[in-house]
Coordinates of C-alpha atoms and ligand atoms in Angstrom, one line a residue:
M1 CA -9.6 -16.3 -54.5
A2 CA -6.1 -14.4 -55.4
R3 CA -3.9 -13.4 -52.8
T4 CA -2.9 -9.7 -52.5
L5 CA 0.6 -8.7 -52.3
T6 CA 2.5 -5.6 -52.2
I7 CA 6.6 -5.7 -52.7
L8 CA 8.5 -2.9 -51.3
G9 CA 11.8 -3.0 -53.1
A10 CA 10.6 -4.9 -56.2
T11 CA 13.5 -4.4 -58.3
G12 CA 16.2 -6.1 -56.2
S13 CA 17.4 -9.3 -55.8
I14 CA 14.6 -10.5 -53.3
G15 CA 12.1 -8.4 -55.3
S16 CA 13.1 -10.5 -58.3
S17 CA 13.1 -13.7 -56.5
A18 CA 9.4 -13.0 -55.2
L19 CA 8.2 -11.9 -58.7
A20 CA 9.7 -15.4 -60.0
V21 CA 7.5 -17.0 -57.1
V22 CA 4.4 -15.0 -58.4
D23 CA 5.0 -15.8 -62.0
H24 CA 5.3 -19.4 -61.3
C25 CA 2.0 -19.5 -59.1
N26 CA 0.1 -17.7 -61.6
R27 CA 1.1 -20.0 -64.4
T28 CA 0.5 -23.2 -62.4
E29 CA -3.2 -24.6 -62.3
D30 CA -3.3 -25.7 -58.7
C31 CA -1.3 -22.9 -57.1
E32 CA -2.9 -19.9 -55.6
H33 CA -2.6 -17.0 -57.7
F34 CA -1.4 -13.5 -56.8
E35 CA -2.9 -10.0 -57.3
I36 CA -0.3 -7.3 -57.1
E37 CA -1.4 -4.1 -55.1
A38 CA 1.8 -2.0 -55.4
L39 CA 5.5 -2.4 -56.4
T40 CA 8.2 0.1 -55.3
A41 CA 11.6 1.0 -56.0
H42 CA 14.3 3.6 -55.4
K43 CA 15.7 5.1 -58.6
D44 CA 15.5 2.3 -61.2
V45 CA 12.2 3.7 -63.0
H46 CA 12.3 1.5 -66.1
S47 CA 12.8 -1.7 -64.1
L48 CA 9.8 -0.7 -62.0
A49 CA 7.5 0.3 -64.8
D50 CA 8.1 -2.9 -66.8
R51 CA 7.4 -5.1 -63.7
A52 CA 4.4 -3.1 -62.9
I53 CA 3.3 -3.6 -66.3
K54 CA 4.0 -7.3 -66.5
Y55 CA 2.6 -8.2 -63.1
G56 CA -0.6 -5.8 -63.6
A57 CA 0.1 -3.9 -60.4
K58 CA -2.4 -1.3 -59.3
R59 CA 0.2 1.2 -58.2
A60 CA 4.0 1.8 -58.6
V61 CA 6.2 3.9 -56.3
I62 CA 9.4 5.5 -57.1
A63 CA 11.1 6.6 -53.9
D64 CA 13.1 9.2 -55.3
A65 CA 10.4 12.0 -55.8
A66 CA 12.7 13.7 -58.6
L67 CA 11.7 10.9 -60.8
Y68 CA 8.0 11.1 -60.7
A69 CA 7.7 12.6 -64.2
D70 CA 9.8 9.6 -65.7
L71 CA 7.7 7.0 -64.2
K72 CA 4.3 8.7 -65.2
E73 CA 5.6 8.8 -68.7
A74 CA 6.8 5.0 -68.4
L75 CA 3.3 4.0 -67.2
D76 CA 1.4 6.2 -69.6
G77 CA -1.7 4.4 -71.0
S78 CA -1.2 1.3 -68.6
G79 CA -3.8 2.3 -66.2
I80 CA -1.4 1.9 -63.4
E81 CA -1.2 4.8 -60.8
P82 CA 2.4 6.4 -60.6
M83 CA 3.4 7.6 -57.1
A84 CA 6.5 9.1 -55.8
G85 CA 8.3 10.0 -52.6
S86 CA 8.9 8.3 -49.2
D87 CA 5.4 9.4 -48.0
A88 CA 3.9 7.3 -50.9
L89 CA 6.0 4.3 -49.8
E90 CA 4.4 4.4 -46.6
E91 CA 0.9 5.1 -48.2
V92 CA 1.1 2.1 -50.1
A93 CA 2.5 -0.2 -47.3
R94 CA -0.8 0.6 -45.6
I95 CA -3.2 -0.5 -48.2
P96 CA -4.8 -3.7 -46.8
V97 CA -3.4 -6.7 -48.4
D98 CA -2.9 -10.5 -47.7
R99 CA 1.0 -9.8 -47.5
V100 CA 3.5 -7.0 -47.8
L101 CA 7.1 -8.2 -48.6
A102 CA 9.7 -5.8 -47.1
A103 CA 12.6 -6.1 -49.4
I104 CA 14.1 -2.5 -49.3
V105 CA 17.8 -2.7 -48.4
G106 CA 19.0 -0.7 -45.3
I107 CA 17.4 1.5 -42.7
A108 CA 15.7 3.1 -45.5
G109 CA 12.9 0.1 -45.4
L110 CA 12.1 0.8 -41.7
K111 CA 9.5 3.4 -42.1
S112 CA 7.5 1.5 -44.5
S113 CA 7.8 -1.9 -42.7
H114 CA 6.6 -0.1 -39.8
A115 CA 3.6 1.6 -41.5
A116 CA 2.7 -1.8 -43.0
L117 CA 2.5 -3.5 -39.5
D118 CA 0.7 -0.4 -38.2
A119 CA -1.9 -0.6 -40.6
G120 CA -2.4 -4.3 -39.7
N121 CA -0.7 -5.9 -42.7
S122 CA 1.3 -9.1 -42.3
V123 CA 4.7 -8.4 -43.2
A124 CA 7.2 -10.9 -44.9
L125 CA 10.3 -9.3 -43.6
A126 CA 13.5 -9.6 -45.6
N127 CA 14.8 -6.2 -44.7
K128 CA 16.8 -7.4 -41.7
E129 CA 18.0 -3.9 -40.9
S130 CA 14.7 -2.7 -39.7
M131 CA 14.8 -5.4 -37.1
V132 CA 18.2 -4.7 -36.1
C133 CA 17.4 -1.1 -35.6
A134 CA 14.0 -1.3 -34.3
G135 CA 13.1 -4.9 -33.3
S136 CA 11.1 -4.3 -30.1
L137 CA 9.4 -1.4 -31.7
L138 CA 8.2 -3.5 -34.8
K139 CA 7.2 -6.3 -32.5
T140 CA 5.1 -4.3 -30.3
V141 CA 3.4 -2.4 -33.2
A142 CA 2.6 -6.0 -34.7
A143 CA 1.2 -7.3 -31.5
A144 CA -1.0 -4.3 -31.1
R145 CA -2.4 -4.3 -34.7
G146 CA -2.6 -8.3 -34.6
A147 CA -0.2 -8.3 -37.7
A148 CA 2.5 -11.0 -38.1
I149 CA 6.0 -10.6 -38.9
I150 CA 7.1 -13.6 -40.9
P151 CA 11.1 -13.9 -41.0
T152 CA 11.9 -14.3 -44.7
D153 CA 15.7 -14.0 -44.3
S154 CA 16.7 -17.7 -45.2
E155 CA 18.3 -18.5 -41.7
H156 CA 15.4 -17.0 -39.6
N157 CA 12.8 -18.4 -41.9
A158 CA 14.4 -21.7 -41.3
M159 CA 14.4 -21.4 -37.6
F160 CA 10.8 -20.0 -37.6
Q161 CA 9.6 -23.1 -39.7
V162 CA 11.3 -25.4 -37.0
M163 CA 10.0 -23.7 -33.9
E164 CA 6.4 -23.7 -35.2
R165 CA 6.4 -27.1 -33.7
G166 CA 6.6 -25.6 -30.2
G167 CA 8.8 -27.0 -27.4
D168 CA 11.4 -25.7 -25.2
V169 CA 14.3 -24.3 -27.0
E170 CA 17.9 -24.4 -25.6
R171 CA 20.0 -22.9 -28.5
L172 CA 19.6 -21.2 -31.8
I173 CA 22.4 -22.3 -34.4
L174 CA 22.6 -19.7 -37.2
T175 CA 24.5 -21.1 -40.2
A176 CA 26.8 -19.0 -42.1
S177 CA 28.6 -19.8 -45.5
G178 CA 31.7 -17.9 -44.6
G179 CA 31.4 -15.7 -47.8
P180 CA 33.8 -15.3 -50.5
F181 CA 36.8 -14.9 -48.3
R182 CA 36.4 -17.8 -45.9
E183 CA 39.7 -19.1 -46.8
T184 CA 41.4 -15.8 -47.8
P185 CA 44.5 -15.1 -45.7
A186 CA 44.4 -12.0 -43.4
E187 CA 47.2 -10.2 -45.3
K188 CA 45.3 -10.7 -48.6
L189 CA 42.1 -9.0 -47.1
K190 CA 43.7 -5.7 -47.1
R191 CA 43.8 -5.4 -50.8
V192 CA 40.3 -7.1 -51.9
T193 CA 38.3 -5.1 -54.4
P194 CA 34.5 -4.4 -54.4
K195 CA 34.2 -6.8 -57.5
E196 CA 35.8 -9.7 -55.4
A197 CA 33.6 -9.0 -52.2
C198 CA 30.5 -9.1 -54.2
A199 CA 31.3 -12.5 -55.9
H200 CA 29.6 -14.6 -53.3
P201 CA 30.0 -18.5 -53.8
N202 CA 26.3 -19.6 -53.1
W203 CA 24.0 -16.7 -53.3
S204 CA 23.5 -14.0 -55.9
M205 CA 22.3 -10.9 -54.0
G206 CA 22.3 -7.2 -53.9
R207 CA 25.6 -5.4 -53.5
K208 CA 25.3 -4.4 -50.0
I209 CA 24.3 -7.7 -48.6
S210 CA 27.2 -9.3 -50.5
V211 CA 29.6 -7.0 -48.9
D212 CA 27.9 -7.9 -45.6
S213 CA 28.5 -11.5 -46.5
A214 CA 32.0 -11.0 -47.2
T215 CA 32.8 -9.2 -44.0
L216 CA 30.5 -11.5 -42.0
M217 CA 28.5 -8.4 -40.8
N218 CA 25.5 -10.0 -42.6
K219 CA 25.8 -13.0 -40.2
A220 CA 26.4 -10.2 -37.2
L221 CA 23.0 -8.3 -38.2
E222 CA 21.4 -11.7 -38.4
L223 CA 22.3 -12.7 -34.9
I224 CA 20.8 -9.3 -33.8
E225 CA 17.8 -10.0 -36.1
A226 CA 17.3 -13.5 -34.5
S227 CA 17.9 -12.1 -30.9
Y228 CA 14.8 -9.6 -31.4
L229 CA 12.8 -11.9 -33.6
F230 CA 12.7 -14.7 -31.3
D231 CA 13.4 -13.2 -27.9
F232 CA 16.6 -15.1 -27.4
P233 CA 19.8 -13.6 -25.6
E234 CA 23.0 -13.6 -27.7
D235 CA 24.7 -16.1 -25.5
R236 CA 22.0 -18.6 -26.6
I237 CA 22.8 -18.1 -30.3
D238 CA 25.6 -19.8 -32.0
V239 CA 27.0 -19.2 -35.6
L240 CA 28.2 -22.2 -37.3
V241 CA 30.3 -22.1 -40.6
H242 CA 28.6 -24.2 -43.2
P243 CA 30.2 -23.4 -46.7
Q244 CA 27.5 -25.1 -48.9
S245 CA 24.4 -23.0 -47.4
V246 CA 22.3 -26.4 -47.4
I247 CA 21.1 -26.3 -43.9
H248 CA 19.9 -22.8 -43.3
S249 CA 19.8 -22.9 -39.7
L250 CA 19.1 -25.2 -36.7
V251 CA 17.3 -25.2 -33.4
A252 CA 18.5 -27.2 -30.3
Y253 CA 15.9 -28.4 -27.7
R254 CA 16.2 -29.3 -24.1
D255 CA 15.9 -33.0 -24.7
G256 CA 19.1 -33.1 -26.9
S257 CA 17.2 -33.0 -30.2
T258 CA 18.6 -30.7 -32.8
L259 CA 16.0 -29.8 -35.7
A260 CA 17.1 -28.1 -39.0
Q261 CA 15.5 -26.8 -42.2
L262 CA 17.2 -27.6 -45.4
G263 CA 17.0 -26.8 -49.2
T264 CA 19.0 -25.7 -52.0
P265 CA 20.3 -22.3 -51.5
D266 CA 17.6 -20.3 -53.4
M267 CA 15.7 -17.6 -51.8
R268 CA 12.4 -18.5 -53.6
T269 CA 11.8 -21.3 -51.1
P270 CA 11.7 -18.9 -47.8
I271 CA 9.8 -16.4 -49.9
A272 CA 7.2 -18.8 -51.0
H273 CA 6.8 -20.0 -47.4
A274 CA 6.7 -16.5 -46.0
L275 CA 3.9 -15.5 -48.6
S276 CA 1.9 -18.7 -48.0
W277 CA 2.4 -18.7 -44.1
P278 CA 0.6 -20.0 -42.2
E279 CA -0.2 -22.5 -44.8
R280 CA 2.3 -24.0 -47.0
R281 CA 0.5 -24.1 -50.4
L282 CA 2.7 -22.5 -52.8
S283 CA 4.8 -24.4 -55.3
T284 CA 8.1 -23.2 -56.9
D285 CA 10.5 -24.8 -59.4
V286 CA 13.4 -24.4 -57.1
K287 CA 15.9 -27.3 -57.8
R288 CA 15.1 -30.0 -55.4
L289 CA 17.6 -31.0 -52.6
D290 CA 19.6 -34.1 -53.5
L291 CA 21.8 -34.9 -50.7
A292 CA 23.6 -37.8 -52.6
E293 CA 24.5 -35.3 -55.2
W294 CA 25.9 -32.8 -52.2
A295 CA 27.7 -36.0 -51.1
S296 CA 29.2 -34.0 -48.0
L297 CA 28.2 -31.1 -46.0
T298 CA 31.0 -29.4 -43.9
F299 CA 31.1 -27.4 -40.8
G300 CA 33.4 -25.0 -38.9
K301 CA 33.9 -22.3 -36.6
V302 CA 34.1 -18.7 -37.2
D303 CA 37.6 -17.2 -37.3
D304 CA 37.1 -14.2 -35.0
T305 CA 40.6 -12.7 -35.8
R306 CA 39.8 -12.4 -39.6
F307 CA 36.1 -11.7 -39.1
P308 CA 35.4 -9.7 -35.8
S309 CA 31.9 -8.6 -36.9
I310 CA 29.8 -11.5 -34.8
R311 CA 31.7 -10.2 -31.7
L312 CA 30.9 -6.7 -32.4
A313 CA 27.2 -7.7 -32.9
R314 CA 27.3 -9.6 -29.6
H315 CA 28.8 -6.5 -27.8
A316 CA 26.3 -4.3 -29.5
L317 CA 23.3 -6.3 -28.2
N318 CA 24.8 -6.3 -24.7
M319 CA 25.2 -2.4 -24.7
G320 CA 21.4 -1.6 -25.2
P321 CA 19.1 -0.8 -28.0
A322 CA 21.0 2.4 -29.4
A323 CA 24.2 0.2 -30.1
P324 CA 22.5 -2.0 -33.0
V325 CA 21.4 1.4 -34.5
V326 CA 24.6 2.7 -34.4
L327 CA 26.3 -0.6 -35.7
N328 CA 24.0 -0.7 -38.7
A329 CA 24.4 2.9 -39.5
A330 CA 28.2 2.6 -39.5
N331 CA 28.1 -0.4 -41.5
E332 CA 25.9 1.1 -44.3
V333 CA 28.1 4.1 -44.6
A334 CA 31.2 2.2 -44.5
V335 CA 30.0 -0.5 -47.2
S336 CA 28.8 2.3 -49.6
A337 CA 32.2 4.1 -49.1
F338 CA 34.0 0.9 -49.9
L339 CA 31.7 0.3 -52.9
E340 CA 32.7 3.7 -54.1
G341 CA 36.2 3.2 -53.5
K342 CA 36.6 5.9 -50.6
C343 CA 37.9 3.3 -48.3
R344 CA 39.4 -0.2 -48.1
F345 CA 37.8 -3.6 -47.2
L346 CA 39.3 -3.7 -43.7
D347 CA 38.4 -0.1 -42.9
I348 CA 34.7 -1.3 -42.7
R349 CA 35.2 -3.2 -39.6
W350 CA 37.4 -0.3 -38.1
I351 CA 34.7 2.1 -38.7
V352 CA 32.0 -0.1 -37.2
E353 CA 34.2 -0.5 -34.3
E354 CA 35.2 2.9 -33.8
A355 CA 31.4 3.9 -33.9
L356 CA 30.4 1.5 -31.4
G357 CA 32.9 3.2 -29.0
L358 CA 31.4 6.7 -29.4
D359 CA 29.0 8.3 -26.6
I360 CA 26.1 8.0 -28.9
A361 CA 26.3 4.1 -28.8
Q362 CA 25.9 4.1 -25.1
S363 CA 23.2 6.8 -24.8
L364 CA 20.5 4.3 -24.0
K365 CA 20.5 1.2 -21.7
T366 CA 18.7 -2.1 -22.1
G367 CA 14.9 -1.6 -21.3
S368 CA 14.6 1.8 -22.8
D369 CA 12.1 1.8 -25.6
L370 CA 12.9 3.6 -28.8
G371 CA 10.4 5.1 -31.0
L372 CA 10.5 5.5 -34.6
G373 CA 11.7 9.1 -34.3
D374 CA 14.4 8.3 -31.9
V375 CA 15.8 5.4 -34.2
M376 CA 15.9 7.8 -37.1
S377 CA 17.7 10.5 -35.1
L378 CA 20.1 8.1 -33.8
D379 CA 20.6 6.7 -37.3
Q380 CA 21.4 10.2 -38.7
E381 CA 23.8 11.3 -36.0
S382 CA 25.6 7.9 -36.4
R383 CA 25.9 8.5 -40.0
R384 CA 27.3 12.0 -39.6
R385 CA 30.0 10.8 -37.2
S386 CA 30.5 7.6 -39.6
D387 CA 31.2 9.9 -42.3
E388 CA 34.1 11.4 -40.5
L389 CA 35.5 8.1 -39.8
V390 CA 35.4 7.2 -43.7
A391 CA 37.2 10.5 -44.4
A392 CA 39.8 9.4 -41.9
A393 CA 40.2 6.0 -43.3
G394 CA 40.3 7.5 -46.7
A395 CA 43.1 10.1 -46.0
Q396 CA 45.1 7.0 -44.5
M397 CA 44.4 4.8 -47.7
R398 CA 45.6 7.8 -49.9
S399 CA 48.7 8.4 -47.7
E400 CA 49.8 4.9 -47.9
A401 CA 49.3 4.6 -51.6
Q402 CA 51.9 7.5 -52.3
Ligands
NAD501 P1 19.0 -5.1 -53.7 O1 20.0 -3.9 -53.5 O2 19.1 -6.1 -54.7 O3 17.3 -4.5 -53.7 C1 17.1 -3.5 -53.0 C2 15.6 -2.8 -53.3 O4 15.3 -1.7 -52.4 C3 15.7 -2.3 -54.8 O5 14.1 -2.4 -55.2 C4 15.8 -0.7 -54.5 O6 15.4 0.0 -55.7 C5 15.1 -0.7 -53.3 N1 15.7 0.5 -52.5 C6 17.0 0.6 -52.3 N2 17.3 1.7 -51.6 C7 16.2 2.5 -51.3 C8 15.8 3.5 -50.7 N3 16.6 4.4 -50.2 N4 14.4 3.9 -50.5 C9 13.6 3.1 -51.2 N5 13.8 1.9 -51.9 C10 15.2 1.6 -51.9 O7 19.0 -5.8 -52.2 P2 18.5 -7.2 -51.9 O8 19.8 -8.2 -51.9 O9 17.2 -7.6 -52.6 O10 18.2 -7.2 -50.4 C11 17.0 -6.6 -49.8 C12 16.9 -6.8 -48.5 O11 16.7 -8.2 -48.1 C13 18.2 -6.4 -47.6 O12 17.6 -6.0 -46.2 C14 18.7 -7.8 -47.5 O13 19.6 -7.7 -46.1 C15 17.7 -8.8 -47.2 N6 18.0 -10.1 -47.8 C16 18.5 -10.2 -48.9 C17 18.8 -11.6 -49.4 C18 19.2 -11.9 -50.8 O14 19.4 -13.1 -51.2 N7 19.4 -11.0 -51.8 C19 18.7 -12.7 -48.7 C20 18.1 -12.4 -47.1 C21 17.9 -11.2 -46.9
MG502 MG1 20.4 -14.6 -44.4

């Protein structure tokens, strides 16, 4: 029997890795085969249509409703149903399947991740921003509907794999590559360009997560994600710099043992695990780990002065459930402004820190439950205020350039 799969965000980096897993399995005799229920994308109509046709999807959704006619034309004669708009994203997320892969970038993925779980679909969750902004809501909905959330971010997938064995966990240890500027002096960070920030040493990823890796905000979001996913306080989660990205994370137990999951840095492995879970039956042609070839693995501490993001994440977690939403929105706004040349690299951290100091970030204390509407309106207000911060940073940038 084939496994049914919907991919939300099928044209991105994670979407492409997932389709490569599907491709390999569907071509391999003794591997489970996949049937694609739906694929979605934001604006890239042609890439979406090509993939929907290649993989025989039943439906294709373009989130930008203005592109419906283009999608319809691109799918003409294929028998694939074209759909458009954010309601359509939620509609396809609700269609019963064996797995929904949530691979949209940013809080834009929250409503469809929520809809999938609310319909009882188990979700392989790559879209970390939805866990950061609405962790407790997603977990409550999943529990109520009997749906699983399978962590697919490589670090969380690693910890999830290890913790399936049970036992009393003392600490979680998130590994971090350190990004492209791990050794860049503070002075030089002032002038780095979007191109330099997107050139990650180990992973090829979407532009937003690449910039997040360069500021270490990716690890900051992952710390919040781990805290919500695994119900763990931030003071029992460590971040360890490990430039080779071979150890994907570690779990330390009460008896003094530390267990880890290892592999070559390739997202197809955690994706294959998350699509197969609770079994482990999918094969991939990922390069196998040869530790003798790596020869040495190295570790270090995060330099909090050059990269304060992790401190900000810990602070946000301690402030209560509104603060991670504010942190995420400010970061999304600041990263896209940086990518568009509207502010500088170091302004990203300034904007996030300033946003966390605003009254909205303190508006809810720990224990308050955020509904989907609360999260979305907090996000909107944080974006509005962050736009003002971007404008201030941009004005400063221009005046210094004169
Ligand atoms: P990407 O930018 O390469 O792809 C994003 C996908 O989402 C695309 O299909 C795009 O069309 C769609 N999308 C973008 N904005 C949208 C919107 N407003 N509405 C609907 N669809 C939209 O991003 P990515 O690198 O694949 O990352 C996806 C998610 O997975 C992110 O949350 C990221 O943090 C997480 N993640 C990525 C990696 C990686 O290696 N790329 C690893 C771990 C976790
Ligand atoms: Mg990760």
